Amino acid sequence: MKKIIFKTPNALASAFADQLVNLASDKEVIHVALSGGSTPKLLFEILATTFKNNDWSRLRFYWGDERCVSPDDSESNYLMAKKLFFDPANIPSEHIFRVLGENDPRQEAERYGDLLYKSLPIVNDLPCFDLIYLGMGEDGHTASIFPHEMELMTHQEVCAVATHPTSGQKRVTLTGPVINNARSIVFLITGTAKYPRIKSILKDQRDFESFPAAHIQPTHGHLTWYLDEAAYEGT
Ligand code: 6PG
């Protein structure tokens, strides 16, 4: 596990954008799972401006989690990526595999799981992403695996229906085994609000069993924590 600390969210997002550009220059097709939340917004804005004309043709885009809403709903993780990155960078729709948030959640979790088995290389009997990037909530959730649904960290299906603990919003999320089966997992975490959980997981290394983010431990790949000083130092 590697930690990289940045002075500002912009420096963090720029560094990860560079990593994505390097990945996109690879010879193979690259399967990437995107995250939702506010942190990726900065990343998308950098990709769509500084790297707008980059050759993204080898990348295939999926999601680590999606809210069960229509694709034109402001809550949609797909809509955020479409507006901030896919449209400005002219990413072809055939390279984008969104979760159909408008569908029945259980049926969609099954459909998306089947899609992953058909589209991605299979390693250890599970779909294997080249890269999954994740955020972490103040409660230690990641993707849409929340502390009250820890069983999703060991769920036998690669996709499951999750429920947001306060809003009750249904989500479709990748589950722990397929996340941990990725070649590269990157957390993008910024802001002082995340410091208490980061302190428990990365500094004190205790009292973190109930935080899903603490259970992201790749079985054969690499894990990198991209953190700004606010999240890592609490300053
Ligand atoms: C979502 C995300 C979620 C997010 C964290 C952190 O759909 O909301 O996938 O897991 O990554 O809540 O969000 P911020 O980046 O906004 O702190």
Tab-separated table of N, CA and C in Angstrom, residues 21 50 97 122 126 146 190 196:
chain	number	residue	atom	x	y	z
A	21	VAL	N	-3.637	9.481	-17.853
A	21	VAL	CA	-3.102	9.730	-19.199
A	21	VAL	C	-2.055	8.669	-19.542
A	50	THR	N	-7.103	20.348	-19.520
A	50	THR	CA	-5.666	20.119	-19.788
A	50	THR	C	-5.462	18.952	-20.748
A	97	PHE	N	-19.985	2.306	-20.180
A	97	PHE	CA	-20.913	1.252	-19.719
A	97	PHE	C	-21.535	1.706	-18.396
A	122	ILE	N	-11.057	-12.196	-16.730
A	122	ILE	CA	-11.431	-12.898	-15.496
A	122	ILE	C	-10.150	-13.357	-14.789
A	126	LEU	N	-13.111	-13.856	-11.054
A	126	LEU	CA	-13.858	-12.589	-10.910
A	126	LEU	C	-13.447	-11.619	-12.016
A	146	PHE	N	-21.717	0.876	2.723
A	146	PHE	CA	-21.820	1.706	3.928
A	146	PHE	C	-21.600	0.845	5.167
A	190	THR	N	-9.985	13.939	-0.102
A	190	THR	CA	-9.571	15.303	0.249
A	190	THR	C	-10.482	15.869	1.333
A	196	PRO	N	-10.680	12.124	10.514
A	196	PRO	CA	-10.864	11.134	11.584
A	196	PRO	C	-10.804	9.686	11.105
